[in-house]
Amino acid sequence: MIMRLQVIAILAKHYFGKVSQHIGLLGLFLVGILLSTLPVGWDQHSSNVTFFGFPLELYGHSREESLSALLNEFFSWAWIIVALFYLSKLLKRLSESFSVNEMLWLRLIPCSPYEVAVARACWVIGSALALGTLGAIWVLTCSVFHQVGFDGLFVNVEGLVSHVLLSGGIVVALNLVIEIGESEQNSISVISLLTPMILTPIYLGINKLADTNYTLFFPYTIPFNRGLQNTIFHFGVTALIGTFLLCLHAVAKFRFSHVRVAIED
Amino acid sequence: MDQPLLELKDIVFSYTPTTQRSEEKPLLNIEKLILHPGEKVGIIGDNGSGKSTIVRIILGLQIPAGKVSLFGKKVLWGNHYSQLGYIGDPSLCAGYTGLPTNISVKQVLNSFKTICGVEENAVDIEESLGFDKFLEKDIKYLSNGERKKLMIFLALAKCPKLLIADEATDGLDEKSKLFVIDKIEEISKKSRLGVLWISHQHDEVARLTDTVYQLIEGKLKSPTRKRFDCKVITSPDASVCGSYSNLSSKGWSEVMAKIYTSPIISNFEVKGKRMQGEDE
């Protein structure tokens, strides 16, 4: 079984679409970087973080704590916007990529089922990495500009990446196990978009009831996560499960093949 | 004997759920349909007779009782068939029968050409079908005829081993229709193309196929009535121009109607030969 990288690259490019379709996303990150650097400051006298010169009193006591809290809030808002306007579209298109209209023409060209599946996985992982890269640039810029620690800010970037991976993984996994008609495609994308966040209260409930360290492996990811413990660990587990589901979907396609005439002319 | 390109055996299919089907006749009840390389089979039938359902079964979109195989292997929706060309009716809903959406015609063509490596043949088809007029359009905004042209391109540019055409020329202009028929004949001459041509147009089926079946009450029936082999020549060339095997009286009427209503045909000539069978 040969996996042709060129075919995967063409199919993944087909799924990604044009760069111009992602201009809004780039714009959001640029605005985010601008808003979280220039207008944000620290007032030495009142020991408050300031935004456009206005003191904000509810963000902690030390400079580092206050600035990190405010910046994390900015990232969380960006995360929400990305989830609503970018991730939802990505998941809808991913879900539709299993439907007759998206699949039939692909089935009739010389590519294999697993090449299409790998291209889909690359599309999701590539989107997650692209968002992660943009987020990391944002975090680094803020960290350098405000001279605050990198670790505390990075958690939301990790959270966003894990959200994309788990939601994408759920879409492909659901398409593997159940027969889905045209009308169910939208429901699947909405369910998978919300699932990583819905898992948070479930985790909190289980954590309260169960006296065990295994809850550390419980996957969830959520913005506005101030106050939650071990988020880096939970978000990491979420990302791993999402990646596993994407890989599983590609491996499952090995049961299908590219059927050709046995004896050529 | 060559391995069959397509094999349908003991097919029984109905859209009605099994529990409600006790007394109802199934939509399709096909004993046997085998297509070898180089064979051209036509299926004619009235609306609702199950013609398009046969295509859906072959493509793996419906699973009937019985054996369905393509290129010697059981048909599965997950399998890929790059040597199968399919031209269908794209009018049910934008893209429903096989064309992607949210993507321009140009993007699809580029992906297709790179993966299939069909540059030379593709240029000829692209030019002849007038793709330059809708190259930048999103597929979901294409007209019925334009979508049909795109399906024809995807099916023919790769020079398939088996072509399945379901009302393939409906919605096409006269020039494109002529080109499609000529192109299929050209590919057939170059390679041993197997054709399953499904249509309600008797003349078109007679033009492109050697064996014609009628789909009546879900069963494929060989014609037993008297037919003609004909050659139609027109001036100037029109899509109706060409050789027809086993032309039925209905097909003959359709040919004549097309000649009569065509605004471009000034002269025509028909040469025919009576085949064995009973009077229709």
PDB file of N, CA, C and O in Angstrom, chain A residues 6-7 10-11 14 17-18 21 93 96 98-113 116 182 256-262 264-265, chain B residues 3 5 59 61 70-71 73 76-84 86 95-101 103 107-108 111-112 114-116 154 158 161 191-192:
ATOM      1  N   GLN A   6       2.197  13.556  -2.710  1.00  0.00           N
ATOM      2  CA  GLN A   6       1.746  14.613  -3.641  1.00  0.00           C
ATOM      3  C   GLN A   6       0.202  14.667  -3.693  1.00  0.00           C
ATOM      4  O   GLN A   6      -0.395  15.741  -3.650  1.00  0.00           O
ATOM      5  N   VAL A   7      -0.399  13.468  -3.750  1.00  0.00           N
ATOM      6  CA  VAL A   7      -1.872  13.404  -3.796  1.00  0.00           C
ATOM      7  C   VAL A   7      -2.460  13.953  -2.497  1.00  0.00           C
ATOM      8  O   VAL A   7      -3.412  14.741  -2.510  1.00  0.00           O
ATOM      9  N   ILE A  10      -2.277  17.704  -2.525  1.00  0.00           N
ATOM     10  CA  ILE A  10      -3.293  18.318  -3.403  1.00  0.00           C
ATOM     11  C   ILE A  10      -4.669  18.292  -2.726  1.00  0.00           C
ATOM     12  O   ILE A  10      -5.397  19.281  -2.719  1.00  0.00           O
ATOM     13  N   LEU A  11      -4.997  17.145  -2.142  1.00  0.00           N
ATOM     14  CA  LEU A  11      -6.304  17.016  -1.493  1.00  0.00           C
ATOM     15  C   LEU A  11      -6.402  17.924  -0.266  1.00  0.00           C
ATOM     16  O   LEU A  11      -7.434  18.559  -0.034  1.00  0.00           O
ATOM     17  N   HIS A  14      -6.931  21.332  -1.368  1.00  0.00           N
ATOM     18  CA  HIS A  14      -8.336  21.442  -1.798  1.00  0.00           C
ATOM     19  C   HIS A  14      -9.239  21.698  -0.584  1.00  0.00           C
ATOM     20  O   HIS A  14     -10.139  22.525  -0.632  1.00  0.00           O
ATOM     21  N   GLY A  17      -8.661  25.310   1.075  1.00  0.00           N
ATOM     22  CA  GLY A  17      -9.207  26.428   0.296  1.00  0.00           C
ATOM     23  C   GLY A  17      -8.154  27.494   0.096  1.00  0.00           C
ATOM     24  O   GLY A  17      -6.963  27.270   0.333  1.00  0.00           O
ATOM     25  N   LYS A  18      -8.608  28.662  -0.328  1.00  0.00           N
ATOM     26  CA  LYS A  18      -7.666  29.744  -0.639  1.00  0.00           C
ATOM     27  C   LYS A  18      -7.229  30.478   0.634  1.00  0.00           C
ATOM     28  O   LYS A  18      -7.974  30.540   1.611  1.00  0.00           O
ATOM     29  N   GLN A  21      -9.480  33.144   2.000  1.00  0.00           N
ATOM     30  CA  GLN A  21     -10.637  32.767   2.831  1.00  0.00           C
ATOM     31  C   GLN A  21     -10.312  32.873   4.327  1.00  0.00           C
ATOM     32  O   GLN A  21     -11.198  32.791   5.165  1.00  0.00           O
ATOM     33  N   ARG A  93     -17.592  21.887   7.248  1.00  0.00           N
ATOM     34  CA  ARG A  93     -16.995  21.414   5.988  1.00  0.00           C
ATOM     35  C   ARG A  93     -16.381  20.022   6.162  1.00  0.00           C
ATOM     36  O   ARG A  93     -16.432  19.187   5.272  1.00  0.00           O
ATOM     37  N   GLU A  96     -19.188  17.634   6.101  1.00  0.00           N
ATOM     38  CA  GLU A  96     -19.714  17.498   4.727  1.00  0.00           C
ATOM     39  C   GLU A  96     -18.768  16.724   3.820  1.00  0.00           C
ATOM     40  O   GLU A  96     -19.176  16.200   2.793  1.00  0.00           O
ATOM     41  N   PHE A  98     -17.709  13.987   4.103  1.00  0.00           N
ATOM     42  CA  PHE A  98     -18.092  12.576   4.048  1.00  0.00           C
ATOM     43  C   PHE A  98     -19.350  12.364   3.209  1.00  0.00           C
ATOM     44  O   PHE A  98     -19.757  11.249   2.971  1.00  0.00           O
ATOM     45  N   SER A  99     -20.001  13.462   2.826  1.00  0.00           N
ATOM     46  CA  SER A  99     -21.284  13.311   2.140  1.00  0.00           C
ATOM     47  C   SER A  99     -21.091  12.954   0.664  1.00  0.00           C
ATOM     48  O   SER A  99     -19.991  13.085   0.122  1.00  0.00           O
ATOM     49  N   VAL A 100     -22.178  12.531   0.051  1.00  0.00           N
ATOM     50  CA  VAL A 100     -22.120  12.044  -1.339  1.00  0.00           C
ATOM     51  C   VAL A 100     -21.524  13.095  -2.270  1.00  0.00           C
ATOM     52  O   VAL A 100     -20.626  12.807  -3.062  1.00  0.00           O
ATOM     53  N   ASN A 101     -22.005  14.343  -2.141  1.00  0.00           N
ATOM     54  CA  ASN A 101     -21.552  15.353  -3.099  1.00  0.00           C
ATOM     55  C   ASN A 101     -20.061  15.632  -2.987  1.00  0.00           C
ATOM     56  O   ASN A 101     -19.395  15.948  -3.966  1.00  0.00           O
ATOM     57  N   GLU A 102     -19.515  15.518  -1.776  1.00  0.00           N
ATOM     58  CA  GLU A 102     -18.085  15.789  -1.621  1.00  0.00           C
ATOM     59  C   GLU A 102     -17.244  14.563  -1.962  1.00  0.00           C
ATOM     60  O   GLU A 102     -16.101  14.691  -2.378  1.00  0.00           O
ATOM     61  N   MET A 103     -17.801  13.377  -1.749  1.00  0.00           N
ATOM     62  CA  MET A 103     -16.999  12.162  -1.891  1.00  0.00           C
ATOM     63  C   MET A 103     -17.007  11.564  -3.294  1.00  0.00           C
ATOM     64  O   MET A 103     -16.019  10.998  -3.726  1.00  0.00           O
ATOM     65  N   LEU A 104     -18.151  11.671  -3.990  1.00  0.00           N
ATOM     66  CA  LEU A 104     -18.295  10.899  -5.217  1.00  0.00           C
ATOM     67  C   LEU A 104     -17.220  11.243  -6.250  1.00  0.00           C
ATOM     68  O   LEU A 104     -16.600  10.355  -6.814  1.00  0.00           O
ATOM     69  N   TRP A 105     -16.968  12.536  -6.445  1.00  0.00           N
ATOM     70  CA  TRP A 105     -15.969  12.882  -7.466  1.00  0.00           C
ATOM     71  C   TRP A 105     -14.571  12.429  -7.030  1.00  0.00           C
ATOM     72  O   TRP A 105     -13.760  12.029  -7.850  1.00  0.00           O
ATOM     73  N   LEU A 106     -14.320  12.431  -5.711  1.00  0.00           N
ATOM     74  CA  LEU A 106     -13.015  11.966  -5.211  1.00  0.00           C
ATOM     75  C   LEU A 106     -12.870  10.455  -5.398  1.00  0.00           C
ATOM     76  O   LEU A 106     -11.780   9.965  -5.663  1.00  0.00           O
ATOM     77  N   ARG A 107     -13.997   9.750  -5.269  1.00  0.00           N
ATOM     78  CA  ARG A 107     -13.963   8.291  -5.435  1.00  0.00           C
ATOM     79  C   ARG A 107     -13.634   7.908  -6.874  1.00  0.00           C
ATOM     80  O   ARG A 107     -13.236   6.795  -7.146  1.00  0.00           O
ATOM     81  N   LEU A 108     -13.854   8.839  -7.785  1.00  0.00           N
ATOM     82  CA  LEU A 108     -13.655   8.520  -9.202  1.00  0.00           C
ATOM     83  C   LEU A 108     -12.346   9.095  -9.749  1.00  0.00           C
ATOM     84  O   LEU A 108     -12.182   9.239 -10.954  1.00  0.00           O
ATOM     85  N   ILE A 109     -11.442   9.469  -8.872  1.00  0.00           N
ATOM     86  CA  ILE A 109     -10.107   9.890  -9.330  1.00  0.00           C
ATOM     87  C   ILE A 109      -9.056   8.977  -8.692  1.00  0.00           C
ATOM     88  O   ILE A 109      -9.343   8.334  -7.687  1.00  0.00           O
ATOM     89  N   PRO A 110      -7.859   8.909  -9.304  1.00  0.00           N
ATOM     90  CA  PRO A 110      -6.888   7.933  -8.795  1.00  0.00           C
ATOM     91  C   PRO A 110      -6.271   8.310  -7.441  1.00  0.00           C
ATOM     92  O   PRO A 110      -5.096   8.623  -7.344  1.00  0.00           O
ATOM     93  N   CYS A 111      -7.085   8.326  -6.422  1.00  0.00           N
ATOM     94  CA  CYS A 111      -6.541   8.470  -5.074  1.00  0.00           C
ATOM     95  C   CYS A 111      -7.153   7.356  -4.238  1.00  0.00           C
ATOM     96  O   CYS A 111      -8.132   6.744  -4.653  1.00  0.00           O
ATOM     97  N   SER A 112      -6.559   7.088  -3.107  1.00  0.00           N
ATOM     98  CA  SER A 112      -7.056   5.977  -2.293  1.00  0.00           C
ATOM     99  C   SER A 112      -7.859   6.505  -1.115  1.00  0.00           C
ATOM    100  O   SER A 112      -7.666   7.655  -0.710  1.00  0.00           O
ATOM    101  N   PRO A 113      -8.745   5.672  -0.559  1.00  0.00           N
ATOM    102  CA  PRO A 113      -9.565   6.132   0.576  1.00  0.00           C
ATOM    103  C   PRO A 113      -8.716   6.653   1.736  1.00  0.00           C
ATOM    104  O   PRO A 113      -9.060   7.644   2.368  1.00  0.00           O
ATOM    105  N   VAL A 116      -7.361  10.189   1.119  1.00  0.00           N
ATOM    106  CA  VAL A 116      -8.377  11.218   1.411  1.00  0.00           C
ATOM    107  C   VAL A 116      -8.471  11.422   2.928  1.00  0.00           C
ATOM    108  O   VAL A 116      -8.518  12.553   3.419  1.00  0.00           O
ATOM    109  N   GLU A 182     -27.648  13.829   4.924  1.00  0.00           N
ATOM    110  CA  GLU A 182     -27.320  15.241   4.696  1.00  0.00           C
ATOM    111  C   GLU A 182     -27.765  16.117   5.876  1.00  0.00           C
ATOM    112  O   GLU A 182     -27.087  17.046   6.275  1.00  0.00           O
ATOM    113  N   PHE A 256     -10.776  -0.232   2.907  1.00  0.00           N
ATOM    114  CA  PHE A 256     -11.263   0.030   1.545  1.00  0.00           C
ATOM    115  C   PHE A 256     -10.071   0.133   0.602  1.00  0.00           C
ATOM    116  O   PHE A 256      -8.944   0.374   1.029  1.00  0.00           O
ATOM    117  N   SER A 257     -10.346  -0.023  -0.688  1.00  0.00           N
ATOM    118  CA  SER A 257      -9.214   0.038  -1.621  1.00  0.00           C
ATOM    119  C   SER A 257      -9.568   0.819  -2.878  1.00  0.00           C
ATOM    120  O   SER A 257     -10.712   1.215  -3.089  1.00  0.00           O
ATOM    121  N   HIS A 258      -8.557   1.011  -3.690  1.00  0.00           N
ATOM    122  CA  HIS A 258      -8.719   1.640  -4.999  1.00  0.00           C
ATOM    123  C   HIS A 258      -8.847   0.493  -6.004  1.00  0.00           C
ATOM    124  O   HIS A 258      -7.862  -0.184  -6.299  1.00  0.00           O
ATOM    125  N   VAL A 259     -10.056   0.264  -6.497  1.00  0.00           N
ATOM    126  CA  VAL A 259     -10.311  -0.908  -7.353  1.00  0.00           C
ATOM    127  C   VAL A 259     -10.087  -0.558  -8.819  1.00  0.00           C
ATOM    128  O   VAL A 259     -10.630   0.432  -9.311  1.00  0.00           O
ATOM    129  N   ARG A 260      -9.271  -1.382  -9.482  1.00  0.00           N
ATOM    130  CA  ARG A 260      -8.980  -1.150 -10.911  1.00  0.00           C
ATOM    131  C   ARG A 260      -9.186  -2.428 -11.715  1.00  0.00           C
ATOM    132  O   ARG A 260      -9.290  -3.508 -11.133  1.00  0.00           O
ATOM    133  N   VAL A 261      -9.197  -2.269 -13.033  1.00  0.00           N
ATOM    134  CA  VAL A 261      -9.299  -3.438 -13.922  1.00  0.00           C
ATOM    135  C   VAL A 261      -8.076  -4.302 -13.676  1.00  0.00           C
ATOM    136  O   VAL A 261      -6.951  -3.785 -13.611  1.00  0.00           O
ATOM    137  N   ALA A 262      -8.300  -5.620 -13.510  1.00  0.00           N
ATOM    138  CA  ALA A 262      -7.189  -6.509 -13.157  1.00  0.00           C
ATOM    139  C   ALA A 262      -6.142  -6.576 -14.261  1.00  0.00           C
ATOM    140  O   ALA A 262      -4.951  -6.487 -14.016  1.00  0.00           O
ATOM    141  N   GLU A 264      -4.800  -4.846 -17.693  1.00  0.00           N
ATOM    142  CA  GLU A 264      -4.879  -3.670 -18.555  1.00  0.00           C
ATOM    143  C   GLU A 264      -4.754  -4.111 -20.007  1.00  0.00           C
ATOM    144  O   GLU A 264      -4.244  -5.188 -20.307  1.00  0.00           O
ATOM    145  N   ASP A 265      -5.229  -3.240 -20.929  1.00  0.00           N
ATOM    146  CA  ASP A 265      -5.108  -3.562 -22.371  1.00  0.00           C
ATOM    147  C   ASP A 265      -3.645  -3.665 -22.782  1.00  0.00           C
ATOM    148  O   ASP A 265      -2.824  -2.923 -22.311  1.00  0.00           O
TER     149      ASP A 265
ATOM    150  N   GLN B   3     -12.316 -10.271 -17.829  1.00  0.00           N
ATOM    151  CA  GLN B   3     -13.041 -10.069 -16.572  1.00  0.00           C
ATOM    152  C   GLN B   3     -14.126  -9.008 -16.805  1.00  0.00           C
ATOM    153  O   GLN B   3     -13.838  -7.989 -17.441  1.00  0.00           O
ATOM    154  N   LEU B   5     -16.418  -5.800 -16.510  1.00  0.00           N
ATOM    155  CA  LEU B   5     -16.230  -4.489 -15.876  1.00  0.00           C
ATOM    156  C   LEU B   5     -17.320  -4.278 -14.830  1.00  0.00           C
ATOM    157  O   LEU B   5     -17.084  -3.697 -13.779  1.00  0.00           O
ATOM    158  N   LEU B  59     -22.994   2.614  -8.002  1.00  0.00           N
ATOM    159  CA  LEU B  59     -22.062   3.520  -7.318  1.00  0.00           C
ATOM    160  C   LEU B  59     -21.949   3.230  -5.820  1.00  0.00           C
ATOM    161  O   LEU B  59     -21.169   3.862  -5.124  1.00  0.00           O
ATOM    162  N   LEU B  61     -24.394   3.630  -3.627  1.00  0.00           N
ATOM    163  CA  LEU B  61     -25.235   4.528  -2.821  1.00  0.00           C
ATOM    164  C   LEU B  61     -26.462   3.811  -2.254  1.00  0.00           C
ATOM    165  O   LEU B  61     -27.066   4.276  -1.302  1.00  0.00           O
ATOM    166  N   LEU B  70     -17.868  -4.239  -9.427  1.00  0.00           N
ATOM    167  CA  LEU B  70     -17.223  -3.376 -10.420  1.00  0.00           C
ATOM    168  C   LEU B  70     -15.776  -3.826 -10.553  1.00  0.00           C
ATOM    169  O   LEU B  70     -15.098  -4.009  -9.531  1.00  0.00           O
ATOM    170  N   PHE B  71     -15.309  -4.003 -11.751  1.00  0.00           N
ATOM    171  CA  PHE B  71     -13.936  -4.444 -12.019  1.00  0.00           C
ATOM    172  C   PHE B  71     -13.581  -5.711 -11.219  1.00  0.00           C
ATOM    173  O   PHE B  71     -12.474  -5.859 -10.713  1.00  0.00           O
ATOM    174  N   LYS B  73     -14.697  -6.746  -8.288  1.00  0.00           N
ATOM    175  CA  LYS B  73     -14.785  -6.736  -6.816  1.00  0.00           C
ATOM    176  C   LYS B  73     -16.109  -6.157  -6.359  1.00  0.00           C
ATOM    177  O   LYS B  73     -16.653  -5.266  -7.012  1.00  0.00           O
ATOM    178  N   LEU B  76     -18.357  -1.292  -2.790  1.00  0.00           N
ATOM    179  CA  LEU B  76     -18.489  -0.710  -1.446  1.00  0.00           C
ATOM    180  C   LEU B  76     -18.414   0.799  -1.586  1.00  0.00           C
ATOM    181  O   LEU B  76     -17.625   1.308  -2.390  1.00  0.00           O
ATOM    182  N   TRP B  77     -19.206   1.521  -0.789  1.00  0.00           N
ATOM    183  CA  TRP B  77     -19.193   2.987  -0.876  1.00  0.00           C
ATOM    184  C   TRP B  77     -17.797   3.539  -0.567  1.00  0.00           C
ATOM    185  O   TRP B  77     -17.374   4.538  -1.129  1.00  0.00           O
ATOM    186  N   GLY B  78     -17.064   2.858   0.287  1.00  0.00           N
ATOM    187  CA  GLY B  78     -15.737   3.368   0.668  1.00  0.00           C
ATOM    188  C   GLY B  78     -14.664   3.146  -0.378  1.00  0.00           C
ATOM    189  O   GLY B  78     -13.586   3.746  -0.305  1.00  0.00           O
ATOM    190  N   ASN B  79     -14.915   2.268  -1.358  1.00  0.00           N
ATOM    191  CA  ASN B  79     -13.884   2.011  -2.379  1.00  0.00           C
ATOM    192  C   ASN B  79     -13.788   3.144  -3.389  1.00  0.00           C
ATOM    193  O   ASN B  79     -14.741   3.884  -3.604  1.00  0.00           O
ATOM    194  N   HIS B  80     -12.631   3.250  -4.027  1.00  0.00           N
ATOM    195  CA  HIS B  80     -12.424   4.270  -5.065  1.00  0.00           C
ATOM    196  C   HIS B  80     -12.281   3.584  -6.432  1.00  0.00           C
ATOM    197  O   HIS B  80     -11.691   2.512  -6.525  1.00  0.00           O
ATOM    198  N   TYR B  81     -12.835   4.227  -7.458  1.00  0.00           N
ATOM    199  CA  TYR B  81     -12.820   3.631  -8.808  1.00  0.00           C
ATOM    200  C   TYR B  81     -12.383   4.684  -9.821  1.00  0.00           C
ATOM    201  O   TYR B  81     -13.215   5.364 -10.414  1.00  0.00           O
ATOM    202  N   SER B  82     -11.084   4.798 -10.009  1.00  0.00           N
ATOM    203  CA  SER B  82     -10.593   5.869 -10.900  1.00  0.00           C
ATOM    204  C   SER B  82     -10.831   5.540 -12.372  1.00  0.00           C
ATOM    205  O   SER B  82     -10.761   6.418 -13.220  1.00  0.00           O
ATOM    206  N   GLN B  83     -11.092   4.267 -12.692  1.00  0.00           N
ATOM    207  CA  GLN B  83     -11.310   3.910 -14.100  1.00  0.00           C
ATOM    208  C   GLN B  83     -12.794   3.920 -14.464  1.00  0.00           C
ATOM    209  O   GLN B  83     -13.168   3.504 -15.543  1.00  0.00           O
ATOM    210  N   LEU B  84     -13.586   4.399 -13.529  1.00  0.00           N
ATOM    211  CA  LEU B  84     -15.029   4.515 -13.782  1.00  0.00           C
ATOM    212  C   LEU B  84     -15.369   5.974 -14.059  1.00  0.00           C
ATOM    213  O   LEU B  84     -15.004   6.860 -13.285  1.00  0.00           O
ATOM    214  N   TYR B  86     -18.462   8.667 -14.600  1.00  0.00           N
ATOM    215  CA  TYR B  86     -19.893   8.757 -14.305  1.00  0.00           C
ATOM    216  C   TYR B  86     -20.438  10.122 -14.698  1.00  0.00           C
ATOM    217  O   TYR B  86     -19.896  11.156 -14.301  1.00  0.00           O
ATOM    218  N   GLY B  95     -24.787  19.897  -6.565  1.00  0.00           N
ATOM    219  CA  GLY B  95     -23.693  19.030  -6.167  1.00  0.00           C
ATOM    220  C   GLY B  95     -24.096  17.672  -5.613  1.00  0.00           C
ATOM    221  O   GLY B  95     -23.253  16.863  -5.317  1.00  0.00           O
ATOM    222  N   TYR B  96     -25.399  17.411  -5.488  1.00  0.00           N
ATOM    223  CA  TYR B  96     -25.821  16.218  -4.771  1.00  0.00           C
ATOM    224  C   TYR B  96     -25.294  14.928  -5.390  1.00  0.00           C
ATOM    225  O   TYR B  96     -24.924  14.010  -4.692  1.00  0.00           O
ATOM    226  N   THR B  97     -25.266  14.888  -6.715  1.00  0.00           N
ATOM    227  CA  THR B  97     -24.852  13.628  -7.333  1.00  0.00           C
ATOM    228  C   THR B  97     -23.362  13.564  -7.633  1.00  0.00           C
ATOM    229  O   THR B  97     -22.948  12.827  -8.489  1.00  0.00           O
ATOM    230  N   GLY B  98     -22.595  14.324  -6.965  1.00  0.00           N
ATOM    231  CA  GLY B  98     -21.168  14.072  -7.104  1.00  0.00           C
ATOM    232  C   GLY B  98     -20.247  15.248  -7.302  1.00  0.00           C
ATOM    233  O   GLY B  98     -19.049  15.064  -7.425  1.00  0.00           O
ATOM    234  N   LEU B  99     -20.750  16.470  -7.339  1.00  0.00           N
ATOM    235  CA  LEU B  99     -19.839  17.601  -7.526  1.00  0.00           C
ATOM    236  C   LEU B  99     -19.645  18.338  -6.207  1.00  0.00           C
ATOM    237  O   LEU B  99     -20.603  18.588  -5.490  1.00  0.00           O
ATOM    238  N   PRO B 100     -18.405  18.683  -5.882  1.00  0.00           N
ATOM    239  CA  PRO B 100     -18.173  19.383  -4.618  1.00  0.00           C
ATOM    240  C   PRO B 100     -18.716  20.815  -4.662  1.00  0.00           C
ATOM    241  O   PRO B 100     -18.947  21.353  -5.742  1.00  0.00           O
ATOM    242  N   THR B 101     -18.938  21.403  -3.507  1.00  0.00           N
ATOM    243  CA  THR B 101     -19.424  22.792  -3.466  1.00  0.00           C
ATOM    244  C   THR B 101     -18.418  23.660  -2.694  1.00  0.00           C
ATOM    245  O   THR B 101     -17.437  23.144  -2.168  1.00  0.00           O
ATOM    246  N   ILE B 103     -16.353  25.670  -3.873  1.00  0.00           N
ATOM    247  CA  ILE B 103     -15.059  25.596  -4.553  1.00  0.00           C
ATOM    248  C   ILE B 103     -15.301  25.982  -6.014  1.00  0.00           C
ATOM    249  O   ILE B 103     -16.363  25.686  -6.564  1.00  0.00           O
ATOM    250  N   GLN B 107     -10.553  25.420  -9.476  1.00  0.00           N
ATOM    251  CA  GLN B 107      -9.860  24.683  -8.406  1.00  0.00           C
ATOM    252  C   GLN B 107     -10.075  23.174  -8.555  1.00  0.00           C
ATOM    253  O   GLN B 107      -9.135  22.396  -8.399  1.00  0.00           O
ATOM    254  N   VAL B 108     -11.312  22.802  -8.862  1.00  0.00           N
ATOM    255  CA  VAL B 108     -11.603  21.369  -9.030  1.00  0.00           C
ATOM    256  C   VAL B 108     -10.836  20.806 -10.225  1.00  0.00           C
ATOM    257  O   VAL B 108     -10.219  19.742 -10.144  1.00  0.00           O
ATOM    258  N   SER B 111      -7.086  20.418  -9.365  1.00  0.00           N
ATOM    259  CA  SER B 111      -6.833  19.244  -8.501  1.00  0.00           C
ATOM    260  C   SER B 111      -6.980  17.962  -9.322  1.00  0.00           C
ATOM    261  O   SER B 111      -6.135  17.071  -9.266  1.00  0.00           O
ATOM    262  N   PHE B 112      -8.049  17.904 -10.106  1.00  0.00           N
ATOM    263  CA  PHE B 112      -8.343  16.712 -10.917  1.00  0.00           C
ATOM    264  C   PHE B 112      -7.208  16.438 -11.924  1.00  0.00           C
ATOM    265  O   PHE B 112      -6.723  15.311 -12.027  1.00  0.00           O
ATOM    266  N   THR B 114      -4.080  17.459 -11.925  1.00  0.00           N
ATOM    267  CA  THR B 114      -2.795  17.095 -11.319  1.00  0.00           C
ATOM    268  C   THR B 114      -2.827  15.645 -10.843  1.00  0.00           C
ATOM    269  O   THR B 114      -1.863  14.907 -11.059  1.00  0.00           O
ATOM    270  N   ILE B 115      -3.918  15.251 -10.214  1.00  0.00           N
ATOM    271  CA  ILE B 115      -3.974  13.874  -9.686  1.00  0.00           C
ATOM    272  C   ILE B 115      -4.082  12.857 -10.825  1.00  0.00           C
ATOM    273  O   ILE B 115      -3.439  11.820 -10.803  1.00  0.00           O
ATOM    274  N   CYS B 116      -4.865  13.185 -11.852  1.00  0.00           N
ATOM    275  CA  CYS B 116      -5.064  12.220 -12.951  1.00  0.00           C
ATOM    276  C   CYS B 116      -3.962  12.312 -14.014  1.00  0.00           C
ATOM    277  O   CYS B 116      -3.785  11.370 -14.787  1.00  0.00           O
ATOM    278  N   LEU B 154     -15.032  15.530 -16.037  1.00  0.00           N
ATOM    279  CA  LEU B 154     -14.423  14.645 -15.033  1.00  0.00           C
ATOM    280  C   LEU B 154     -14.506  13.179 -15.461  1.00  0.00           C
ATOM    281  O   LEU B 154     -13.634  12.379 -15.161  1.00  0.00           O
ATOM    282  N   LYS B 158     -10.254  11.556 -18.178  1.00  0.00           N
ATOM    283  CA  LYS B 158      -9.316  10.529 -17.688  1.00  0.00           C
ATOM    284  C   LYS B 158      -9.352   9.258 -18.540  1.00  0.00           C
ATOM    285  O   LYS B 158      -8.681   8.285 -18.192  1.00  0.00           O
ATOM    286  N   LYS B 161     -12.294   3.218 -18.282  1.00  0.00           N
ATOM    287  CA  LYS B 161     -12.488   1.869 -18.836  1.00  0.00           C
ATOM    288  C   LYS B 161     -13.982   1.565 -18.919  1.00  0.00           C
ATOM    289  O   LYS B 161     -14.412   0.753 -19.721  1.00  0.00           O
ATOM    290  N   SER B 191      -9.773   2.745 -27.144  1.00  0.00           N
ATOM    291  CA  SER B 191      -9.649   1.716 -26.098  1.00  0.00           C
ATOM    292  C   SER B 191     -10.939   0.901 -26.071  1.00  0.00           C
ATOM    293  O   SER B 191     -11.910   1.257 -26.720  1.00  0.00           O
ATOM    294  N   ARG B 192     -10.933  -0.169 -25.320  1.00  0.00           N
ATOM    295  CA  ARG B 192     -12.139  -1.013 -25.247  1.00  0.00           C
ATOM    296  C   ARG B 192     -13.039  -0.494 -24.124  1.00  0.00           C
ATOM    297  O   ARG B 192     -13.214  -1.151 -23.101  1.00  0.00           O
TER     298      ARG B 192
END
